[in-house]
Amino acid sequence: MNTNKIQHKEMLFSNHALLILILPLVLEQMLAVTVGMADTMMVSNAGEAAVSGVSLVDMFNNLIMTVLAALASGGAVVTSQFLGARKQNDACHSVMQLIVSTLLFTLAISVFVLLASRLIIRLFFGTIDADVFESAVLYMSISALSFPFLAVYNSCAALFRVMNRTSVTLKVSIVMNIINVIGNAIGIFILHAGVVGVAVPSLISRAFAAIVLYTLLRNPDLELHIDPGRFHFDAGLIHKIYYIGIPSGLENGIFQLGRVVVVSIISGFGTIQIAANGVANSLDQMGIMGGQAMNLAMIAVIGRCVGAKDEYQIRYYNRTLIACTYALSVLFCGTILLSLDSILSLYGLTEETTALAGTLVRIHNSCAMFLWPLSFTLPNMLRACNDVKFTMGISIFSMCVFRVGLSIILGQWMGFGAIGVWIAMIVDWLFRVTCFLFRYHSNVWRKTAELKTA
């Protein structure tokens, strides 16, 4: 079928509208990643035990945060499809359903983490140095208090993206990160509070962002808005949100869980490799921050096209956004590779740790420029078309077999350490790219998107 010959509606997004959507997302991701790197740099001044403890727990925190983000994305897909179908009342009705359901889910997670922090760290990371263990417990406990605020923030931010109001989330993110950075500087350099000096400012900044975005969404003049007085649980709508959100959350959760397992493997290689891995992870997030922004844009744009039942626009915007993802990946990954030695000198780590971190970053960024967009941005197009079970299955299989299984073989059995673990990651990407390209060209997603057959 030649979709270029299909008579389609007026384009849903002009080039200017896409720029307004994407640019704030990229700037927001740059801000978040840069602040995360600054956190790592500042806590490294408290010693390698502190930076190791924080880097270990951050892997677990990322597991929770990606699950929450996936649930929010599930709501964003449903809401954007309602808007694409011009069902604004249904779209507004979905707003509070998303916020309440994710908040209740997250409160249960927070309570569990607070009660079982020591058990979780022993389970995931095994035997680690006592000072690293205590730093990790303290950081995890304080982080757990911020999870409900993250749930509200993610849900509200996803709704603003659906409305193509990413400038709002960018402004809130700027203030949130200013609070975080200033708080970190005070906590580390003035109060000498170690991991507490990093964790508490994060809690305060996330609470601020959640409250502000929730308050802004109560404006009835917005295309999507909150009306708490008319709220009632809608089981059918929540099921629709969870139909997309839960598989994506499970997929992302297991993906991050696999990363935690991988870090637990690395934790057995000693403090130097733990610290190098933590630093490399923070720098690698800078390399893919453009791609992370495009992942969010893909959900908002393709979701609305699916709601409009316009296959031409689904294909057109998928190609456009994938091309943008490649351009951003080359820009950010290439810049980091060219300036890597200067960046690593800012961390104040030992020569051996710095050298290993540099090797890991070079492995990641040189491959991410070519593989990351199709491995992670393309499947978001499939998710926006309700093709969530396939992406979940492939991602979970690839994580278990390649990211974890091959890491054990290369890292432990063959003695390559952290370098072997990162090579396994590249193999995981190659498998995902192959499967997701095949799925896209098979056109199975047309059925899940409920597009008409020509």
Short mmCIF file of N, CA and C in Angstrom, two decimals, residues 239-309:
data_model
loop_
_atom_site.label_atom_id
_atom_site.label_comp_id
_atom_site.label_asym_id
_atom_site.label_seq_id
_atom_site.Cartn_x
_atom_site.Cartn_y
_atom_site.Cartn_z
N HIS A 239 -8.38 1.13 33.06
CA HIS A 239 -7.93 -0.10 32.38
C HIS A 239 -7.26 0.24 31.05
N LYS A 240 -7.81 1.22 30.34
CA LYS A 240 -7.23 1.61 29.06
C LYS A 240 -5.85 2.24 29.26
N ILE A 241 -5.72 3.05 30.30
CA ILE A 241 -4.42 3.65 30.62
C ILE A 241 -3.41 2.57 31.00
N TYR A 242 -3.86 1.64 31.84
CA TYR A 242 -2.96 0.58 32.30
C TYR A 242 -2.64 -0.42 31.19
N TYR A 243 -3.54 -0.56 30.20
CA TYR A 243 -3.28 -1.48 29.09
C TYR A 243 -1.99 -1.09 28.38
N ILE A 244 -1.76 0.22 28.28
CA ILE A 244 -0.53 0.71 27.67
C ILE A 244 0.55 0.92 28.73
N GLY A 245 0.15 1.50 29.86
CA GLY A 245 1.12 1.87 30.88
C GLY A 245 1.76 0.70 31.59
N ILE A 246 0.98 -0.34 31.92
CA ILE A 246 1.54 -1.46 32.68
C ILE A 246 2.55 -2.27 31.86
N PRO A 247 2.24 -2.66 30.61
CA PRO A 247 3.29 -3.36 29.84
C PRO A 247 4.54 -2.50 29.66
N SER A 248 4.36 -1.20 29.40
CA SER A 248 5.52 -0.32 29.26
C SER A 248 6.25 -0.20 30.58
N GLY A 249 5.48 -0.09 31.68
CA GLY A 249 6.10 -0.01 33.00
C GLY A 249 6.83 -1.29 33.35
N LEU A 250 6.21 -2.43 33.04
CA LEU A 250 6.85 -3.72 33.31
C LEU A 250 8.11 -3.87 32.47
N GLU A 251 8.00 -3.48 31.20
CA GLU A 251 9.17 -3.54 30.31
C GLU A 251 10.30 -2.67 30.83
N ASN A 252 9.98 -1.41 31.12
CA ASN A 252 11.02 -0.50 31.59
C ASN A 252 11.53 -0.87 32.97
N GLY A 253 10.61 -1.39 33.81
CA GLY A 253 11.02 -1.82 35.14
C GLY A 253 11.99 -2.98 35.08
N ILE A 254 11.69 -3.97 34.25
CA ILE A 254 12.59 -5.11 34.12
C ILE A 254 13.89 -4.69 33.45
N PHE A 255 13.79 -3.74 32.51
CA PHE A 255 15.00 -3.21 31.87
C PHE A 255 15.91 -2.58 32.92
N GLN A 256 15.34 -1.74 33.78
CA GLN A 256 16.14 -1.12 34.83
C GLN A 256 16.57 -2.13 35.87
N LEU A 257 15.70 -3.12 36.15
CA LEU A 257 16.08 -4.18 37.08
C LEU A 257 17.28 -4.94 36.55
N GLY A 258 17.26 -5.17 35.23
CA GLY A 258 18.41 -5.82 34.62
C GLY A 258 19.67 -4.97 34.77
N ARG A 259 19.52 -3.65 34.66
CA ARG A 259 20.67 -2.77 34.86
C ARG A 259 21.16 -2.85 36.31
N VAL A 260 20.22 -2.96 37.24
CA VAL A 260 20.61 -3.11 38.64
C VAL A 260 21.37 -4.41 38.84
N VAL A 261 20.87 -5.49 38.22
CA VAL A 261 21.57 -6.77 38.32
C VAL A 261 22.97 -6.66 37.73
N VAL A 262 23.07 -5.94 36.61
CA VAL A 262 24.38 -5.74 35.98
C VAL A 262 25.31 -4.97 36.92
N VAL A 263 24.77 -3.94 37.57
CA VAL A 263 25.58 -3.17 38.51
C VAL A 263 25.98 -4.04 39.69
N SER A 264 25.10 -4.95 40.10
CA SER A 264 25.45 -5.85 41.20
C SER A 264 26.60 -6.76 40.79
N ILE A 265 26.65 -7.11 39.50
CA ILE A 265 27.78 -7.88 38.99
C ILE A 265 29.06 -7.03 39.08
N ILE A 266 28.93 -5.76 38.66
CA ILE A 266 30.08 -4.86 38.69
C ILE A 266 30.53 -4.59 40.13
N SER A 267 29.55 -4.56 41.07
CA SER A 267 29.90 -4.29 42.47
C SER A 267 30.84 -5.35 43.03
N GLY A 268 30.85 -6.53 42.42
CA GLY A 268 31.76 -7.58 42.86
C GLY A 268 33.17 -7.39 42.35
N PHE A 269 33.36 -6.42 41.45
CA PHE A 269 34.68 -6.17 40.89
C PHE A 269 35.48 -5.15 41.70
N GLY A 270 34.88 -4.56 42.75
CA GLY A 270 35.60 -3.63 43.60
C GLY A 270 35.16 -2.19 43.44
N THR A 271 35.59 -1.35 44.39
CA THR A 271 35.15 0.05 44.45
C THR A 271 35.57 0.84 43.22
N ILE A 272 36.75 0.57 42.67
CA ILE A 272 37.22 1.32 41.50
C ILE A 272 36.27 1.13 40.32
N GLN A 273 35.87 -0.11 40.07
CA GLN A 273 34.99 -0.36 38.93
C GLN A 273 33.58 0.16 39.20
N ILE A 274 33.14 0.12 40.46
CA ILE A 274 31.83 0.69 40.80
C ILE A 274 31.83 2.19 40.51
N ALA A 275 32.87 2.88 41.00
CA ALA A 275 32.95 4.33 40.83
C ALA A 275 33.08 4.70 39.35
N ALA A 276 33.89 3.97 38.60
CA ALA A 276 34.05 4.25 37.17
C ALA A 276 32.75 4.03 36.42
N ASN A 277 32.03 2.98 36.78
CA ASN A 277 30.75 2.71 36.15
C ASN A 277 29.74 3.82 36.45
N GLY A 278 29.74 4.31 37.70
CA GLY A 278 28.82 5.38 38.07
C GLY A 278 29.11 6.67 37.30
N VAL A 279 30.37 7.02 37.19
CA VAL A 279 30.75 8.22 36.44
C VAL A 279 30.41 8.06 34.97
N ALA A 280 30.72 6.89 34.40
CA ALA A 280 30.42 6.64 32.99
C ALA A 280 28.92 6.71 32.72
N ASN A 281 28.13 6.18 33.63
CA ASN A 281 26.68 6.25 33.45
C ASN A 281 26.18 7.69 33.40
N SER A 282 26.72 8.54 34.27
CA SER A 282 26.28 9.94 34.28
C SER A 282 26.65 10.64 32.98
N LEU A 283 27.83 10.34 32.42
CA LEU A 283 28.25 10.94 31.16
C LEU A 283 27.48 10.37 29.98
N ASP A 284 27.18 9.08 30.04
CA ASP A 284 26.44 8.45 28.95
C ASP A 284 25.02 9.01 28.85
N GLN A 285 24.44 9.37 29.99
CA GLN A 285 23.12 9.98 29.96
C GLN A 285 23.15 11.30 29.19
N MET A 286 24.29 11.99 29.24
CA MET A 286 24.43 13.23 28.46
C MET A 286 24.42 12.91 26.96
N GLY A 287 25.02 11.81 26.59
CA GLY A 287 25.08 11.45 25.18
C GLY A 287 23.73 11.13 24.58
N ILE A 288 22.82 10.56 25.39
CA ILE A 288 21.52 10.15 24.85
C ILE A 288 20.39 11.08 25.27
N MET A 289 20.72 12.24 25.85
CA MET A 289 19.64 13.10 26.34
C MET A 289 18.79 13.66 25.20
N GLY A 290 19.38 13.85 24.02
CA GLY A 290 18.56 14.25 22.88
C GLY A 290 17.58 13.16 22.50
N GLY A 291 18.05 11.92 22.54
CA GLY A 291 17.18 10.78 22.25
C GLY A 291 16.08 10.62 23.27
N GLN A 292 16.40 10.85 24.54
CA GLN A 292 15.37 10.77 25.57
C GLN A 292 14.27 11.79 25.33
N ALA A 293 14.65 12.99 24.89
CA ALA A 293 13.66 14.01 24.57
C ALA A 293 12.78 13.58 23.40
N MET A 294 13.39 12.97 22.39
CA MET A 294 12.62 12.51 21.23
C MET A 294 11.69 11.37 21.58
N ASN A 295 12.07 10.54 22.56
CA ASN A 295 11.16 9.49 23.02
C ASN A 295 9.86 10.08 23.53
N LEU A 296 9.96 11.16 24.30
CA LEU A 296 8.77 11.83 24.83
C LEU A 296 7.97 12.47 23.71
N ALA A 297 8.66 13.08 22.76
CA ALA A 297 7.97 13.71 21.63
C ALA A 297 7.24 12.68 20.78
N MET A 298 7.86 11.51 20.60
CA MET A 298 7.27 10.45 19.79
C MET A 298 5.92 10.03 20.35
N ILE A 299 5.83 9.87 21.66
CA ILE A 299 4.57 9.47 22.31
C ILE A 299 3.48 10.51 22.03
N ALA A 300 3.79 11.78 22.24
CA ALA A 300 2.80 12.84 22.09
C ALA A 300 2.34 12.98 20.64
N VAL A 301 3.28 12.94 19.69
CA VAL A 301 2.97 13.18 18.28
C VAL A 301 2.24 11.98 17.66
N ILE A 302 2.83 10.79 17.79
CA ILE A 302 2.22 9.61 17.16
C ILE A 302 0.89 9.27 17.82
N GLY A 303 0.78 9.48 19.13
CA GLY A 303 -0.49 9.21 19.81
C GLY A 303 -1.62 10.02 19.23
N ARG A 304 -1.36 11.29 18.93
CA ARG A 304 -2.42 12.13 18.35
C ARG A 304 -2.74 11.68 16.92
N CYS A 305 -1.73 11.26 16.17
CA CYS A 305 -1.97 10.77 14.81
C CYS A 305 -2.81 9.49 14.83
N VAL A 306 -2.56 8.63 15.81
CA VAL A 306 -3.35 7.40 15.94
C VAL A 306 -4.80 7.74 16.26
N GLY A 307 -5.00 8.71 17.17
CA GLY A 307 -6.36 9.13 17.47
C GLY A 307 -7.09 9.66 16.26
N ALA A 308 -6.35 10.33 15.36
CA ALA A 308 -6.94 10.87 14.13
C ALA A 308 -7.09 9.80 13.04
N LYS A 309 -6.59 8.58 13.28
CA LYS A 309 -6.64 7.47 12.33
C LYS A 309 -5.98 7.84 11.00
#
